[in-house]
Amino acid sequence: QVQLGESGGGLVQPGGSLRLSCAASGSIFRLFAMAWYRQAPGKQRELVASITSGGSTKYQDSVKGRFTISRDNAKNTVYLQMNSLKPEDTAVYYCNADVQQLARGIPYTYWGQGTQVTVSS
């Protein structure tokens, strides 16, 4: 079984910063791409940023230049550094990872439970 444990969410004022962390644990043979999604009330879940196992990154245009995704492969952890936060960044943030659990197995997508980020004065 694989679990993704998230932390780092909270309440912050506009212009502030937060860093989200998501650590994968359990049976992990190989960890592929990891990503952060978010979902605001009444809106569809959207991809915020992704990172490959080799460190290549991609960002949603609305967060480019403000957010940075990174990973520590030794810790099976992905991070999202969020700077210059705006009220429109308010959402539940979910981490995502493609995990191969067994040699000769196939990868599956796993999701974290979500962590609330609220940007408000």
Coordinates of N, CA and C in Angstrom, one line a residue:
Q1 N 0.8 -1.2 0.0 CA 0.0 0.0 0.0 C 0.9 1.2 0.0
V2 N 0.5 2.3 -0.7 CA 1.2 3.5 -0.8 C 0.3 4.6 -0.3
Q3 N 0.9 5.5 0.5 CA 0.2 6.6 1.0 C 1.0 7.9 0.8
L4 N 0.3 9.0 0.5 CA 0.9 10.3 0.3 C 0.5 11.2 1.5
G5 N 1.4 11.6 2.3 CA 1.1 12.4 3.5 C 1.5 13.9 3.2
E6 N 0.5 14.7 3.3 CA 0.7 16.1 3.0 C 0.7 17.0 4.3
S7 N 1.5 18.1 4.2 CA 1.6 19.0 5.2 C 1.9 20.4 4.7
G8 N 1.7 21.4 5.5 CA 2.2 22.8 5.2 C 1.1 23.8 4.8
G9 N -0.1 23.3 4.7 CA -1.2 24.2 4.4 C -1.6 25.1 5.6
G10 N -2.4 26.1 5.3 CA -2.8 27.0 6.4 C -3.3 28.3 5.9
L11 N -3.5 29.3 6.8 CA -4.0 30.6 6.4 C -2.8 31.6 6.3
V12 N -2.8 32.4 5.2 CA -1.7 33.3 5.0 C -2.3 34.6 4.4
Q13 N -1.7 35.7 4.6 CA -2.2 37.0 4.0 C -1.7 37.1 2.6
P14 N -2.4 37.9 1.7 CA -1.9 38.1 0.4 C -0.5 38.6 0.4
G15 N 0.3 38.1 -0.5 CA 1.7 38.4 -0.6 C 2.6 37.5 0.2
G16 N 2.0 36.7 1.1 CA 2.8 35.8 1.9 C 3.2 34.5 1.2
S17 N 3.8 33.6 2.0 CA 4.4 32.4 1.4 C 4.0 31.2 2.3
L18 N 4.0 30.1 1.6 CA 3.8 28.8 2.3 C 4.6 27.7 1.5
R19 N 5.0 26.7 2.2 CA 5.6 25.6 1.5 C 4.9 24.3 1.9
L20 N 4.4 23.6 0.8 CA 3.7 22.4 1.0 C 4.7 21.2 0.8
S21 N 4.5 20.2 1.6 CA 5.3 19.0 1.5 C 4.4 17.7 1.3
C22 N 4.8 16.8 0.6 CA 4.1 15.5 0.4 C 5.1 14.4 0.3
A23 N 5.0 13.5 1.2 CA 5.9 12.4 1.3 C 5.2 11.1 1.0
A24 N 5.8 10.3 0.0 CA 5.2 9.0 -0.3 C 5.8 7.9 0.6
S25 N 5.0 7.0 1.1 CA 5.5 6.0 1.9 C 4.8 4.7 1.6
G26 N 5.3 3.6 2.0 CA 4.8 2.3 1.7 C 5.7 1.5 0.7
S27 N 5.0 0.6 0.0 CA 5.8 -0.2 -1.0 C 6.0 0.6 -2.2
I28 N 7.3 1.0 -2.4 CA 7.6 1.8 -3.6 C 8.9 1.2 -4.2
F29 N 8.7 0.7 -5.4 CA 9.8 0.2 -6.2 C 10.4 1.3 -7.0
R30 N 9.6 2.1 -7.6 CA 10.0 3.3 -8.4 C 9.0 4.4 -8.4
L31 N 9.4 5.6 -8.2 CA 8.6 6.7 -8.2 C 8.8 7.5 -9.4
F32 N 7.7 7.8 -10.1 CA 7.8 8.5 -11.4 C 7.4 10.0 -11.2
A33 N 6.6 10.5 -12.0 CA 6.3 11.9 -11.9 C 5.5 12.2 -10.7
M34 N 5.6 13.4 -10.1 CA 4.9 13.9 -9.0 C 4.3 15.2 -9.4
A35 N 3.2 15.6 -8.7 CA 2.5 16.8 -9.1 C 1.7 17.4 -8.0
W36 N 1.3 18.6 -8.1 CA 0.4 19.3 -7.2 C -0.8 19.8 -8.0
Y37 N -2.0 19.4 -7.5 CA -3.2 19.9 -8.0 C -3.9 20.7 -7.0
R38 N -4.9 21.5 -7.4 CA -5.7 22.2 -6.5 C -7.2 22.3 -6.9
Q39 N -8.1 22.5 -6.0 CA -9.5 22.6 -6.3 C -10.1 23.6 -5.3
A40 N -10.6 24.6 -5.9 CA -11.4 25.6 -5.2 C -12.9 25.3 -5.2
P41 N -13.6 25.8 -4.2 CA -15.0 25.5 -4.1 C -15.8 25.8 -5.4
G42 N -16.5 24.9 -5.9 CA -17.3 25.1 -7.1 C -16.5 25.1 -8.4
K43 N -15.2 24.7 -8.3 CA -14.4 24.6 -9.5 C -13.8 23.2 -9.7
Q44 N -13.4 23.0 -10.9 CA -12.8 21.7 -11.2 C -11.3 21.6 -10.7
R45 N -10.9 20.4 -10.3 CA -9.5 20.3 -9.9 C -8.6 20.5 -11.1
E46 N -7.5 21.3 -10.8 CA -6.6 21.7 -11.9 C -5.2 21.4 -11.5
L47 N -4.4 21.1 -12.5 CA -3.0 20.9 -12.3 C -2.3 22.2 -12.1
V48 N -1.5 22.3 -11.0 CA -0.7 23.4 -10.6 C 0.7 23.4 -11.1
A49 N 1.4 22.2 -10.8 CA 2.7 22.0 -11.2 C 3.1 20.6 -11.2
S50 N 4.0 20.2 -12.0 CA 4.4 18.8 -12.1 C 5.9 18.7 -12.2
I51 N 6.5 17.6 -11.8 CA 7.9 17.4 -11.9 C 8.2 15.9 -12.2
T52 N 9.1 15.7 -13.1 CA 9.4 14.3 -13.5 C 10.5 13.8 -12.5
S53 N 10.8 12.5 -12.6 CA 11.8 11.9 -11.8 C 13.2 12.5 -12.0
G54 N 13.4 13.0 -13.2 CA 14.6 13.7 -13.6 C 14.7 15.1 -13.2
G55 N 13.6 15.7 -12.7 CA 13.6 17.1 -12.3 C 13.0 18.1 -13.3
S56 N 12.5 17.7 -14.4 CA 11.9 18.6 -15.3 C 10.6 19.1 -14.8
T57 N 10.3 20.4 -14.8 CA 9.1 21.0 -14.2 C 8.2 21.6 -15.2
K58 N 6.9 21.7 -14.9 CA 6.0 22.4 -15.7 C 5.0 23.1 -14.7
Y59 N 4.5 24.3 -15.1 CA 3.7 25.1 -14.2 C 2.4 25.6 -15.0
Q60 N 1.3 25.7 -14.3 CA 0.2 26.5 -14.8 C 0.6 27.9 -14.9
D61 N 0.1 28.6 -16.0 CA 0.5 29.9 -16.2 C 0.3 30.9 -15.1
S62 N -0.8 30.7 -14.3 CA -1.2 31.6 -13.3 C -0.3 31.6 -12.1
V63 N 0.5 30.5 -12.0 CA 1.5 30.4 -10.8 C 2.9 30.5 -11.3
K64 N 3.2 30.6 -12.5 CA 4.5 30.7 -13.0 C 5.2 31.9 -12.5
G65 N 6.4 31.7 -12.0 CA 7.2 32.8 -11.4 C 6.9 33.0 -10.0
R66 N 5.9 32.4 -9.4 CA 5.5 32.6 -8.0 C 5.7 31.2 -7.2
F67 N 5.4 30.1 -7.9 CA 5.5 28.8 -7.3 C 6.7 28.1 -7.8
T68 N 7.2 27.2 -7.0 CA 8.3 26.3 -7.4 C 8.1 24.9 -6.9
I69 N 8.1 24.0 -7.8 CA 7.9 22.6 -7.4 C 9.3 21.9 -7.4
S70 N 9.6 21.1 -6.4 CA 10.9 20.4 -6.3 C 10.6 19.0 -5.7
R71 N 11.7 18.2 -5.7 CA 11.5 16.9 -5.1 C 12.8 16.4 -4.5
D72 N 12.7 15.6 -3.5 CA 13.9 14.9 -2.9 C 13.7 13.5 -3.1
N73 N 14.3 12.9 -4.1 CA 14.1 11.5 -4.4 C 14.5 10.5 -3.2
A74 N 15.5 10.9 -2.5 CA 16.0 10.1 -1.4 C 14.9 10.0 -0.3
K75 N 14.0 11.0 -0.2 CA 13.0 11.1 0.8 C 11.6 10.8 0.2
N76 N 11.5 10.5 -1.1 CA 10.3 10.3 -1.8 C 9.3 11.4 -1.5
T77 N 9.8 12.6 -1.5 CA 9.0 13.8 -1.2 C 9.0 14.9 -2.3
V78 N 7.8 15.5 -2.5 CA 7.7 16.6 -3.4 C 7.3 17.8 -2.6
Y79 N 7.7 19.0 -3.0 CA 7.5 20.2 -2.3 C 6.8 21.2 -3.3
L80 N 6.1 22.1 -2.8 CA 5.6 23.2 -3.5 C 5.8 24.5 -2.7
Q81 N 6.8 25.3 -3.1 CA 7.0 26.6 -2.5 C 6.2 27.6 -3.2
M82 N 5.3 28.3 -2.4 CA 4.3 29.2 -2.9 C 4.7 30.6 -2.4
N83 N 5.1 31.5 -3.2 CA 5.4 32.9 -2.9 C 4.4 33.8 -3.5
S84 N 4.3 35.0 -3.0 CA 3.5 36.1 -3.5 C 2.0 35.6 -3.7
L85 N 1.5 34.9 -2.7 CA 0.2 34.3 -2.7 C -0.9 35.3 -2.9
K86 N -1.9 34.9 -3.7 CA -3.0 35.7 -4.0 C -4.3 35.1 -3.5
P87 N -5.4 35.8 -3.2 CA -6.6 35.2 -2.8 C -7.1 34.1 -3.8
E88 N -6.9 34.3 -5.0 CA -7.3 33.3 -6.0 C -6.5 32.0 -5.9
D89 N -5.5 32.0 -5.1 CA -4.8 30.7 -4.9 C -5.4 29.9 -3.8
T90 N -6.4 30.4 -3.2 CA -7.2 29.7 -2.1 C -7.8 28.4 -2.7
A91 N -7.5 27.3 -2.1 CA -8.0 26.0 -2.6 C -7.5 24.9 -1.7
V92 N -8.1 23.7 -1.9 CA -7.5 22.5 -1.3 C -6.4 22.0 -2.3
Y93 N -5.2 21.8 -1.8 CA -4.1 21.3 -2.7 C -3.9 19.9 -2.4
Y94 N -3.8 19.1 -3.5 CA -3.6 17.7 -3.5 C -2.3 17.3 -4.2
C95 N -1.5 16.5 -3.5 CA -0.3 15.9 -4.2 C -0.7 14.7 -5.0
N96 N 0.1 14.3 -5.9 CA -0.2 13.2 -6.8 C 1.2 12.6 -7.2
A97 N 1.2 11.3 -7.3 CA 2.4 10.6 -7.7 C 2.1 9.3 -8.4
D98 N 2.9 9.0 -9.4 CA 2.8 7.8 -10.2 C 3.8 6.8 -9.5
V99 N 3.4 5.7 -9.0 CA 4.2 4.8 -8.3 C 4.2 3.4 -8.8
Q100 N 5.3 2.8 -9.1 CA 5.5 1.4 -9.4 C 5.8 0.7 -8.1
Q101 N 5.0 -0.2 -7.6 CA 5.2 -0.9 -6.4 C 6.0 -2.1 -6.4
L102 N 6.0 -2.8 -7.5 CA 6.7 -4.1 -7.7 C 7.5 -4.1 -8.9
A103 N 8.7 -4.8 -8.8 CA 9.4 -5.1 -10.0 C 8.5 -5.8 -11.0
R104 N 8.6 -5.4 -12.3 CA 7.7 -6.0 -13.3 C 6.2 -5.6 -13.2
G105 N 5.9 -4.8 -12.2 CA 4.6 -4.3 -12.0 C 4.4 -3.0 -12.9
I106 N 3.2 -2.5 -12.8 CA 2.8 -1.3 -13.6 C 2.6 -0.2 -12.6
P107 N 2.8 1.1 -13.0 CA 2.6 2.2 -12.1 C 1.1 2.5 -12.0
Y108 N 0.8 3.0 -10.8 CA -0.5 3.5 -10.5 C -0.4 5.0 -10.0
T109 N -1.5 5.7 -10.2 CA -1.6 7.1 -9.7 C -2.2 7.1 -8.3
Y110 N -1.5 7.8 -7.3 CA -2.0 7.9 -6.0 C -2.2 9.4 -5.7
W111 N -3.1 9.6 -4.8 CA -3.5 11.0 -4.4 C -3.3 11.2 -2.9
G112 N -2.9 12.4 -2.5 CA -2.9 12.7 -1.1 C -4.3 13.1 -0.6
Q113 N -4.5 13.3 0.7 CA -5.8 13.6 1.2 C -6.2 15.1 1.0
G114 N -5.3 15.9 0.6 CA -5.5 17.3 0.4 C -5.2 18.2 1.6
T115 N -4.7 19.4 1.4 CA -4.4 20.3 2.5 C -4.9 21.7 2.1
Q116 N -5.6 22.3 3.0 CA -6.2 23.6 2.7 C -5.3 24.7 2.8
V117 N -5.3 25.6 1.7 CA -4.5 26.8 1.6 C -5.5 27.9 1.5
T118 N -5.5 28.9 2.4 CA -6.4 30.0 2.4 C -5.6 31.3 2.4
V119 N -5.8 32.1 1.4 CA -5.1 33.4 1.3 C -6.1 34.5 1.5
S120 N -6.0 35.2 2.6 CA -7.0 36.2 3.0 C -6.5 37.2 3.9
S121 N -7.0 38.5 3.8 CA -6.5 39.5 4.7 C -7.2 39.4 6.0

